[in-house]
């Protein structure tokens, strides 16, 4: 099915045409829930009914429902459909990054791969896999440099799903982010990147690579990249010298009907 944005005749059409189609469906359903068209405790229309209404594939509808579930707006119960849990209020605040590109502070930096091997995903990262097998992923390790600086500022470890490990030959040769290489090479689409940030103690090896004192505190940035169907295809761990890391949040008030 060729997908197009919901037509102007669709009563609940909201959002920008530049938004992904599933996000437009999310905005429409949120608006209707806010207006009381789908009361708390009652079911949303079925996937099939929503697909017919919006003239979109069931896959796109499932992605929209998945986002609503992640935001705690609805819950899917086996045999009971999708139930509305809460409504969105006009006074709520929304923290969001506009796109995957917003996560790429170092996209223009140079990545130098130092080690490549087939390995199982580290035990501490297995919970990120959503039940997928941790065996035989491709693990790459390297460091990142700023232009004109011989001292690396970030240690990077990347796990690539066995189905998509072929992009390894391109990593470090192009400045393109790894997730975009996966999309270009395999004709798939990354639906989301989940990011976790914490402080940790650098290993002796990492401290030496980054020119830090032993046991120095570094910033760990963990990203898990999933396709639109939820399949995890890439996990990256990045350890930054604290002097080379900053994080900016943009908070905006959610629009009425969003």
Tab-separated table of N, CA and C in Angstrom, residues 14 21 35 52 77 85 142 171 178 195 243 251:
chain	number	residue	atom	x	y	z
A	14	UNK	N	-4.306	16.331	12.213
A	14	UNK	CA	-3.564	17.361	12.924
A	14	UNK	C	-2.108	17.224	12.564
A	21	UNK	N	4.318	9.831	9.163
A	21	UNK	CA	2.892	9.531	9.138
A	21	UNK	C	2.389	9.009	10.475
A	35	UNK	N	-10.324	15.517	23.632
A	35	UNK	CA	-11.686	16.023	23.448
A	35	UNK	C	-12.750	15.089	24.022
A	52	UNK	N	-7.993	1.781	7.867
A	52	UNK	CA	-8.960	2.159	6.826
A	52	UNK	C	-9.297	3.642	6.922
A	77	UNK	N	-4.098	-4.843	25.512
A	77	UNK	CA	-4.342	-6.037	26.320
A	77	UNK	C	-4.835	-7.146	25.420
A	85	UNK	N	-5.835	4.911	28.711
A	85	UNK	CA	-5.486	4.975	30.129
A	85	UNK	C	-5.583	6.377	30.693
A	142	UNK	N	36.697	1.985	19.073
A	142	UNK	CA	37.575	2.995	18.510
A	142	UNK	C	37.507	4.285	19.296
A	171	UNK	N	32.294	2.165	8.151
A	171	UNK	CA	32.446	2.971	9.364
A	171	UNK	C	33.868	3.503	9.455
A	178	UNK	N	26.372	5.797	11.848
A	178	UNK	CA	26.231	4.363	11.597
A	178	UNK	C	24.788	4.004	11.269
A	195	UNK	N	18.216	6.859	24.325
A	195	UNK	CA	19.490	7.363	24.831
A	195	UNK	C	19.487	7.406	26.355
A	243	UNK	N	35.148	17.197	30.071
A	243	UNK	CA	35.385	18.520	29.501
A	243	UNK	C	34.923	18.614	28.059
A	251	UNK	N	12.686	22.483	26.320
A	251	UNK	CA	11.374	22.137	26.843
A	251	UNK	C	10.347	23.104	26.272
